[in-house]
Amino acid sequence: MDFLKTLGIRKKNFGSSTGQEWGQCKEEGELLVTSPVDGREIATVYQACSQDLDHIIKRSQKAFADWRMVPAPRRGEVVRQIGLTLRAYKDPLGKLVSYEMGKSLQEGWGEVQEMIDICDFAVGQSRQLYGFTMHSERVNHRMYDQYHPLGTVGVITAFNFPVAVWAWNAMIAAVCGDVLIWKPSSKTPLTAIAVQNILTDIIRENDLPEGLFNLIIGRGSTIGENLIRDKRVPLISVTGSTRVGKHTAKVVGERLGRTILELGGNNAIVITPDADLKLALPSAVFGAVGTAGQRCTTTRRVIVHSDVYEGFKRGLLGAYEGLKIGNPLDQENHVGPLIDRAAVEMFTSALTALEKQGGKLIYGGQVLSGQGYESGCYVVPAIVEVENHWDIVQEETFAPILYLIRYEGNIENAIQLHNDVPQGLSSAIFSNNIRQVETFLSHAGSDCGIANVNIGTSGAEIGGAFGGEKETGGGRESGSDAWKGYMRRQTNTINWSPELPLAQGIKFNI
């Protein structure tokens, strides 16, 4: 495929890079990368070894000593060049995202566009790393706070957004003066290699320090574990499951490091009697089946008032019947494959558990086979009528299963159902009733990090801080003031008087 050649993907690739050189380790074996689209082998990657990681961390520390002293607007200029280069590679990189991960081609291109957008955002942010001044209680003293670069940032990303989530972290961290070590998912390593190749010319043309943008591909049990345990890496940003996040938080916390955790979601849309169903239906469908249900912001529950329940259900069934499932590189298709057969097994197991707990499958649930579905990773998105408190509904199943839940009475009843799950990432309400909307957005409303009105749960603009509460981890990435998480805060007091007033008026005879 031409896009592989364009992006520098070979049949055999090495799994670590400091931006100017690639590691040569072969002793950890080769990682076979196959496409969920057609089951074909794309390439292999030699997994990195512990020596590679140690070398990268040392290089990153050396790079940080130089990069932190580069003026922030100059760092922003480098990020601007990255954004321009990504524009030139948007088509082939988007195709690789689609082919390696399985999301639709439109979503693949869209993910690269998110990388471009965050570059643009970060360029502006490079001139707005602001602090604050405060009035001192002491005469002729001045106080202010400021933010300094933090150091080496480890970024561990998941397969479902194989490049965008790295960019959310990397571009902001870079303008803050930090250096990066990226450990991508072993399910989608080729997109990471492609990005590293794209960065190479920019690094050389700007004479940037080796070790500024680093990549390491390897086993979670060794490379991942060593990365989160290393005291030379003060911040670890993890996108993944709640289980992985809890382990990371414990390990990094024990060494008093920092974490940014973006974990599971169990996102719901509340449909009130005052909802515009012409808006609510497509939002629910896209939120549930986009990326084949493999987004952290995927709509997993729809909580519908009994007055509009049957009408909404009919509309939902009609929309699902019109879904086109197939090769995601074909822009006519709506739904591509799950990432691998293990994900398919998780899908079918969840449906079995739902049946045992009393769920009523009203659409889909089949695993597709035959021509066009040879990879064994294609399923028909499912709709199941459930009760919110069931164990399986309380979990996040990373697959296209939409739970339909009925509620009675007022908006407070819907909010109680909505919040009664362990996760707290994204939420939405569809209503034209201002009191219902404001209740949903109030202190007594949605307990999620993202709460939307008359738009769905899926997707987020890069201008706002992205993240959630409870078992979603509490982390924030991307826009707003999320940049502060990549810096260390310092309060400064300057005495410009000839006197030295001491606390509590204490005096020494000196």
PDB file of C-alpha atoms in Angstrom, residues 38-256:
ATOM      1  CA  ASP A  38      -8.890  -7.735   6.359  1.00  0.00           C
ATOM      2  CA  GLY A  39      -6.744  -9.807   8.739  1.00  0.00           C
ATOM      3  CA  ARG A  40      -3.606  -9.281   6.663  1.00  0.00           C
ATOM      4  CA  GLU A  41      -0.145  -8.813   8.100  1.00  0.00           C
ATOM      5  CA  ILE A  42       0.975  -5.203   7.693  1.00  0.00           C
ATOM      6  CA  ALA A  43       4.478  -5.285   9.162  1.00  0.00           C
ATOM      7  CA  THR A  44       6.484  -6.358  12.202  1.00  0.00           C
ATOM      8  CA  VAL A  45       8.173  -4.323  14.924  1.00  0.00           C
ATOM      9  CA  TYR A  46      11.206  -5.370  16.959  1.00  0.00           C
ATOM     10  CA  GLN A  47      10.139  -4.716  20.531  1.00  0.00           C
ATOM     11  CA  ALA A  48      12.373  -2.459  22.590  1.00  0.00           C
ATOM     12  CA  CYS A  49      14.409  -3.760  25.511  1.00  0.00           C
ATOM     13  CA  SER A  50      15.143  -2.266  28.931  1.00  0.00           C
ATOM     14  CA  GLN A  51      18.476  -0.895  27.703  1.00  0.00           C
ATOM     15  CA  ASP A  52      16.616   1.069  25.023  1.00  0.00           C
ATOM     16  CA  LEU A  53      14.400   2.663  27.657  1.00  0.00           C
ATOM     17  CA  ASP A  54      17.331   3.599  29.876  1.00  0.00           C
ATOM     18  CA  HIS A  55      19.141   5.131  26.878  1.00  0.00           C
ATOM     19  CA  ILE A  56      16.032   7.131  25.920  1.00  0.00           C
ATOM     20  CA  ILE A  57      15.496   8.447  29.450  1.00  0.00           C
ATOM     21  CA  LYS A  58      19.121   9.590  29.658  1.00  0.00           C
ATOM     22  CA  ARG A  59      18.824  11.284  26.261  1.00  0.00           C
ATOM     23  CA  SER A  60      15.585  12.934  27.327  1.00  0.00           C
ATOM     24  CA  GLN A  61      17.203  14.357  30.465  1.00  0.00           C
ATOM     25  CA  LYS A  62      20.033  15.816  28.422  1.00  0.00           C
ATOM     26  CA  ALA A  63      17.561  17.264  25.911  1.00  0.00           C
ATOM     27  CA  PHE A  64      15.480  18.786  28.694  1.00  0.00           C
ATOM     28  CA  ALA A  65      18.460  20.747  30.012  1.00  0.00           C
ATOM     29  CA  ASP A  66      18.575  22.581  26.654  1.00  0.00           C
ATOM     30  CA  TRP A  67      14.886  22.635  25.675  1.00  0.00           C
ATOM     31  CA  ARG A  68      13.644  24.186  28.925  1.00  0.00           C
ATOM     32  CA  MET A  69      15.788  27.281  28.257  1.00  0.00           C
ATOM     33  CA  VAL A  70      14.424  27.818  24.743  1.00  0.00           C
ATOM     34  CA  PRO A  71      11.897  30.706  24.876  1.00  0.00           C
ATOM     35  CA  ALA A  72       8.360  29.365  24.872  1.00  0.00           C
ATOM     36  CA  PRO A  73       7.343  31.208  21.648  1.00  0.00           C
ATOM     37  CA  ARG A  74      10.322  29.585  19.916  1.00  0.00           C
ATOM     38  CA  ARG A  75       9.114  26.215  21.178  1.00  0.00           C
ATOM     39  CA  GLY A  76       5.741  27.167  19.735  1.00  0.00           C
ATOM     40  CA  GLU A  77       7.355  27.807  16.362  1.00  0.00           C
ATOM     41  CA  VAL A  78       8.614  24.207  16.304  1.00  0.00           C
ATOM     42  CA  VAL A  79       5.089  22.979  17.082  1.00  0.00           C
ATOM     43  CA  ARG A  80       3.764  25.204  14.285  1.00  0.00           C
ATOM     44  CA  GLN A  81       6.082  23.437  11.855  1.00  0.00           C
ATOM     45  CA  ILE A  82       4.858  20.073  13.137  1.00  0.00           C
ATOM     46  CA  GLY A  83       1.283  21.146  12.395  1.00  0.00           C
ATOM     47  CA  LEU A  84       2.198  22.229   8.863  1.00  0.00           C
ATOM     48  CA  THR A  85       3.974  18.927   8.209  1.00  0.00           C
ATOM     49  CA  LEU A  86       1.003  16.946   9.518  1.00  0.00           C
ATOM     50  CA  ARG A  87      -1.188  18.806   7.039  1.00  0.00           C
ATOM     51  CA  ALA A  88       0.998  17.478   4.244  1.00  0.00           C
ATOM     52  CA  TYR A  89       0.728  13.918   5.596  1.00  0.00           C
ATOM     53  CA  LYS A  90      -2.939  14.016   6.597  1.00  0.00           C
ATOM     54  CA  ASP A  91      -4.125  11.710   3.820  1.00  0.00           C
ATOM     55  CA  PRO A  92      -1.593   8.852   4.182  1.00  0.00           C
ATOM     56  CA  LEU A  93      -1.497   9.036   7.984  1.00  0.00           C
ATOM     57  CA  GLY A  94      -5.285   9.021   8.164  1.00  0.00           C
ATOM     58  CA  LYS A  95      -5.363   5.953   5.934  1.00  0.00           C
ATOM     59  CA  LEU A  96      -2.847   4.169   8.142  1.00  0.00           C
ATOM     60  CA  VAL A  97      -4.890   5.008  11.255  1.00  0.00           C
ATOM     61  CA  SER A  98      -7.956   3.548   9.561  1.00  0.00           C
ATOM     62  CA  TYR A  99      -6.220   0.427   8.279  1.00  0.00           C
ATOM     63  CA  GLU A 100      -4.241  -0.401  11.429  1.00  0.00           C
ATOM     64  CA  MET A 101      -6.944   0.475  13.983  1.00  0.00           C
ATOM     65  CA  GLY A 102     -10.118  -0.196  11.986  1.00  0.00           C
ATOM     66  CA  LYS A 103     -11.958   3.107  12.346  1.00  0.00           C
ATOM     67  CA  SER A 104     -13.638   4.675   9.327  1.00  0.00           C
ATOM     68  CA  LEU A 105     -11.470   6.617   6.903  1.00  0.00           C
ATOM     69  CA  GLN A 106     -13.333   9.819   7.763  1.00  0.00           C
ATOM     70  CA  GLU A 107     -12.475   9.218  11.431  1.00  0.00           C
ATOM     71  CA  GLY A 108      -8.855   8.455  10.518  1.00  0.00           C
ATOM     72  CA  TRP A 109      -8.517  11.754   8.678  1.00  0.00           C
ATOM     73  CA  GLY A 110     -10.406  13.428  11.507  1.00  0.00           C
ATOM     74  CA  GLU A 111      -7.947  12.098  14.057  1.00  0.00           C
ATOM     75  CA  VAL A 112      -5.032  13.596  12.149  1.00  0.00           C
ATOM     76  CA  GLN A 113      -6.973  16.841  11.941  1.00  0.00           C
ATOM     77  CA  GLU A 114      -7.179  16.784  15.739  1.00  0.00           C
ATOM     78  CA  MET A 115      -3.384  16.588  15.795  1.00  0.00           C
ATOM     79  CA  ILE A 116      -3.220  19.616  13.508  1.00  0.00           C
ATOM     80  CA  ASP A 117      -5.748  21.517  15.609  1.00  0.00           C
ATOM     81  CA  ILE A 118      -3.889  20.906  18.859  1.00  0.00           C
ATOM     82  CA  CYS A 119      -0.690  22.123  17.201  1.00  0.00           C
ATOM     83  CA  ASP A 120      -2.471  25.374  16.312  1.00  0.00           C
ATOM     84  CA  PHE A 121      -3.811  25.631  19.858  1.00  0.00           C
ATOM     85  CA  ALA A 122      -0.400  24.964  21.396  1.00  0.00           C
ATOM     86  CA  VAL A 123       1.262  27.641  19.255  1.00  0.00           C
ATOM     87  CA  GLY A 124      -1.047  30.224  20.793  1.00  0.00           C
ATOM     88  CA  GLN A 125      -0.577  28.714  24.235  1.00  0.00           C
ATOM     89  CA  SER A 126       3.191  29.175  23.936  1.00  0.00           C
ATOM     90  CA  ARG A 127       2.639  32.921  24.427  1.00  0.00           C
ATOM     91  CA  GLN A 128       0.196  32.485  27.312  1.00  0.00           C
ATOM     92  CA  LEU A 129       2.010  30.469  29.973  1.00  0.00           C
ATOM     93  CA  TYR A 130       0.873  33.038  32.469  1.00  0.00           C
ATOM     94  CA  GLY A 131       1.278  33.400  36.219  1.00  0.00           C
ATOM     95  CA  PHE A 132      -0.305  35.837  38.682  1.00  0.00           C
ATOM     96  CA  THR A 133       0.864  38.678  40.895  1.00  0.00           C
ATOM     97  CA  MET A 134      -0.322  39.106  44.493  1.00  0.00           C
ATOM     98  CA  HIS A 135      -0.038  42.008  46.938  1.00  0.00           C
ATOM     99  CA  SER A 136       2.451  41.329  49.701  1.00  0.00           C
ATOM    100  CA  GLU A 137       1.630  42.168  53.320  1.00  0.00           C
ATOM    101  CA  ARG A 138       5.191  43.461  53.706  1.00  0.00           C
ATOM    102  CA  VAL A 139       6.258  46.951  52.672  1.00  0.00           C
ATOM    103  CA  ASN A 140       8.218  47.185  49.419  1.00  0.00           C
ATOM    104  CA  HIS A 141       7.849  43.511  48.612  1.00  0.00           C
ATOM    105  CA  ARG A 142       6.421  41.948  45.488  1.00  0.00           C
ATOM    106  CA  MET A 143       4.900  38.484  45.119  1.00  0.00           C
ATOM    107  CA  TYR A 144       4.030  36.473  42.065  1.00  0.00           C
ATOM    108  CA  ASP A 145       3.706  32.891  40.914  1.00  0.00           C
ATOM    109  CA  GLN A 146       5.097  31.381  37.732  1.00  0.00           C
ATOM    110  CA  TYR A 147       5.282  28.034  35.953  1.00  0.00           C
ATOM    111  CA  HIS A 148       8.470  26.215  35.016  1.00  0.00           C
ATOM    112  CA  PRO A 149       9.037  23.218  32.719  1.00  0.00           C
ATOM    113  CA  LEU A 150       8.612  19.944  34.578  1.00  0.00           C
ATOM    114  CA  GLY A 151      10.952  17.500  32.821  1.00  0.00           C
ATOM    115  CA  THR A 152      10.441  14.204  31.030  1.00  0.00           C
ATOM    116  CA  VAL A 153       6.813  13.277  30.404  1.00  0.00           C
ATOM    117  CA  GLY A 154       5.856   9.659  29.736  1.00  0.00           C
ATOM    118  CA  VAL A 155       2.800   9.347  27.501  1.00  0.00           C
ATOM    119  CA  ILE A 156       1.111   5.930  27.331  1.00  0.00           C
ATOM    120  CA  THR A 157      -1.661   5.803  24.738  1.00  0.00           C
ATOM    121  CA  ALA A 158      -4.430   3.371  23.806  1.00  0.00           C
ATOM    122  CA  PHE A 159      -5.249   1.777  20.460  1.00  0.00           C
ATOM    123  CA  ASN A 160      -8.537   3.576  19.816  1.00  0.00           C
ATOM    124  CA  PHE A 161      -6.959   6.997  19.208  1.00  0.00           C
ATOM    125  CA  PRO A 162      -3.461   5.913  18.231  1.00  0.00           C
ATOM    126  CA  VAL A 163      -2.094   9.375  17.350  1.00  0.00           C
ATOM    127  CA  ALA A 164      -4.460  12.145  18.518  1.00  0.00           C
ATOM    128  CA  VAL A 165      -4.131  11.490  22.259  1.00  0.00           C
ATOM    129  CA  TRP A 166      -0.346  11.578  21.972  1.00  0.00           C
ATOM    130  CA  ALA A 167      -0.606  14.949  20.238  1.00  0.00           C
ATOM    131  CA  TRP A 168      -2.935  16.331  22.936  1.00  0.00           C
ATOM    132  CA  ASN A 169      -0.189  15.632  25.457  1.00  0.00           C
ATOM    133  CA  ALA A 170       2.939  16.105  23.380  1.00  0.00           C
ATOM    134  CA  MET A 171       2.220  19.462  21.771  1.00  0.00           C
ATOM    135  CA  ILE A 172       1.126  21.097  25.010  1.00  0.00           C
ATOM    136  CA  ALA A 173       4.029  19.562  26.949  1.00  0.00           C
ATOM    137  CA  ALA A 174       6.497  20.653  24.253  1.00  0.00           C
ATOM    138  CA  VAL A 175       5.531  24.333  24.403  1.00  0.00           C
ATOM    139  CA  CYS A 176       5.714  24.072  28.207  1.00  0.00           C
ATOM    140  CA  GLY A 177       9.380  23.091  27.836  1.00  0.00           C
ATOM    141  CA  ASP A 178       9.050  19.385  28.570  1.00  0.00           C
ATOM    142  CA  VAL A 179      10.425  16.421  26.632  1.00  0.00           C
ATOM    143  CA  LEU A 180       8.413  13.336  25.676  1.00  0.00           C
ATOM    144  CA  ILE A 181       8.660   9.558  25.841  1.00  0.00           C
ATOM    145  CA  TRP A 182       5.793   7.926  23.963  1.00  0.00           C
ATOM    146  CA  LYS A 183       4.774   4.328  24.600  1.00  0.00           C
ATOM    147  CA  PRO A 184       1.941   3.537  22.167  1.00  0.00           C
ATOM    148  CA  SER A 185      -0.386   0.560  22.315  1.00  0.00           C
ATOM    149  CA  SER A 186       1.175  -2.632  20.995  1.00  0.00           C
ATOM    150  CA  LYS A 187      -2.011  -3.045  18.943  1.00  0.00           C
ATOM    151  CA  THR A 188      -1.279   0.088  16.889  1.00  0.00           C
ATOM    152  CA  PRO A 189       2.479   0.697  16.840  1.00  0.00           C
ATOM    153  CA  LEU A 190       2.845   1.542  13.149  1.00  0.00           C
ATOM    154  CA  THR A 191       0.998   4.836  13.383  1.00  0.00           C
ATOM    155  CA  ALA A 192       3.424   5.854  16.143  1.00  0.00           C
ATOM    156  CA  ILE A 193       6.414   4.924  13.988  1.00  0.00           C
ATOM    157  CA  ALA A 194       4.920   6.968  11.149  1.00  0.00           C
ATOM    158  CA  VAL A 195       4.562  10.019  13.398  1.00  0.00           C
ATOM    159  CA  GLN A 196       8.142   9.602  14.619  1.00  0.00           C
ATOM    160  CA  ASN A 197       9.304   9.514  11.000  1.00  0.00           C
ATOM    161  CA  ILE A 198       7.334  12.690  10.278  1.00  0.00           C
ATOM    162  CA  LEU A 199       9.055  14.440  13.196  1.00  0.00           C
ATOM    163  CA  THR A 200      12.574  13.492  12.094  1.00  0.00           C
ATOM    164  CA  ASP A 201      13.051  16.185   9.444  1.00  0.00           C
ATOM    165  CA  ILE A 202      11.663  18.885  11.727  1.00  0.00           C
ATOM    166  CA  ILE A 203      14.076  17.840  14.480  1.00  0.00           C
ATOM    167  CA  ARG A 204      17.049  17.996  12.105  1.00  0.00           C
ATOM    168  CA  GLU A 205      16.046  21.191  10.292  1.00  0.00           C
ATOM    169  CA  ASN A 206      15.674  23.060  13.578  1.00  0.00           C
ATOM    170  CA  ASP A 207      18.779  21.494  15.142  1.00  0.00           C
ATOM    171  CA  LEU A 208      16.672  20.315  18.051  1.00  0.00           C
ATOM    172  CA  PRO A 209      18.233  18.262  20.843  1.00  0.00           C
ATOM    173  CA  GLU A 210      18.190  14.509  20.427  1.00  0.00           C
ATOM    174  CA  GLY A 211      15.787  13.084  22.969  1.00  0.00           C
ATOM    175  CA  LEU A 212      13.121  15.779  22.661  1.00  0.00           C
ATOM    176  CA  PHE A 213      10.533  13.465  21.060  1.00  0.00           C
ATOM    177  CA  ASN A 214      11.159   9.817  21.929  1.00  0.00           C
ATOM    178  CA  LEU A 215       9.315   6.622  21.013  1.00  0.00           C
ATOM    179  CA  ILE A 216       9.443   3.213  22.652  1.00  0.00           C
ATOM    180  CA  ILE A 217       7.395   0.169  21.669  1.00  0.00           C
ATOM    181  CA  GLY A 218       7.492  -2.824  23.967  1.00  0.00           C
ATOM    182  CA  ARG A 219       5.730  -5.040  26.432  1.00  0.00           C
ATOM    183  CA  GLY A 220       3.661  -3.400  29.125  1.00  0.00           C
ATOM    184  CA  SER A 221       4.993  -5.830  31.721  1.00  0.00           C
ATOM    185  CA  THR A 222       8.575  -4.675  31.145  1.00  0.00           C
ATOM    186  CA  ILE A 223       8.868  -1.420  29.202  1.00  0.00           C
ATOM    187  CA  GLY A 224       5.595   0.021  30.484  1.00  0.00           C
ATOM    188  CA  GLU A 225       6.255  -1.038  34.052  1.00  0.00           C
ATOM    189  CA  ASN A 226       9.819   0.277  34.037  1.00  0.00           C
ATOM    190  CA  LEU A 227       8.647   3.593  32.579  1.00  0.00           C
ATOM    191  CA  ILE A 228       6.044   4.262  35.264  1.00  0.00           C
ATOM    192  CA  ARG A 229       8.451   3.242  38.038  1.00  0.00           C
ATOM    193  CA  ASP A 230      11.362   5.412  36.902  1.00  0.00           C
ATOM    194  CA  LYS A 231      11.942   8.440  39.158  1.00  0.00           C
ATOM    195  CA  ARG A 232      13.555  10.286  36.268  1.00  0.00           C
ATOM    196  CA  VAL A 233      10.091  10.617  34.685  1.00  0.00           C
ATOM    197  CA  PRO A 234       8.143  13.034  36.926  1.00  0.00           C
ATOM    198  CA  LEU A 235       4.857  12.860  35.010  1.00  0.00           C
ATOM    199  CA  ILE A 236       3.063   9.875  33.480  1.00  0.00           C
ATOM    200  CA  SER A 237      -0.002  10.452  31.295  1.00  0.00           C
ATOM    201  CA  VAL A 238      -2.032   7.283  30.724  1.00  0.00           C
ATOM    202  CA  THR A 239      -5.025   6.652  28.513  1.00  0.00           C
ATOM    203  CA  GLY A 240      -6.489   3.208  29.102  1.00  0.00           C
ATOM    204  CA  SER A 241      -8.658   1.056  31.296  1.00  0.00           C
ATOM    205  CA  THR A 242      -9.530   1.826  34.896  1.00  0.00           C
ATOM    206  CA  ARG A 243      -7.532  -1.249  35.954  1.00  0.00           C
ATOM    207  CA  VAL A 244      -4.399   0.052  34.244  1.00  0.00           C
ATOM    208  CA  GLY A 245      -4.994   3.529  35.643  1.00  0.00           C
ATOM    209  CA  LYS A 246      -5.322   2.319  39.224  1.00  0.00           C
ATOM    210  CA  HIS A 247      -2.071   0.388  38.952  1.00  0.00           C
ATOM    211  CA  THR A 248      -0.267   3.352  37.404  1.00  0.00           C
ATOM    212  CA  ALA A 249      -1.585   5.750  40.040  1.00  0.00           C
ATOM    213  CA  LYS A 250      -0.385   3.453  42.824  1.00  0.00           C
ATOM    214  CA  VAL A 251       3.082   2.922  41.382  1.00  0.00           C
ATOM    215  CA  VAL A 252       3.696   6.556  40.444  1.00  0.00           C
ATOM    216  CA  GLY A 253       2.122   7.800  43.667  1.00  0.00           C
ATOM    217  CA  GLU A 254       4.460   5.679  45.777  1.00  0.00           C
ATOM    218  CA  ARG A 255       7.398   7.567  44.270  1.00  0.00           C
ATOM    219  CA  LEU A 256       5.475  10.872  44.631  1.00  0.00           C
TER     220      LEU A 256
END
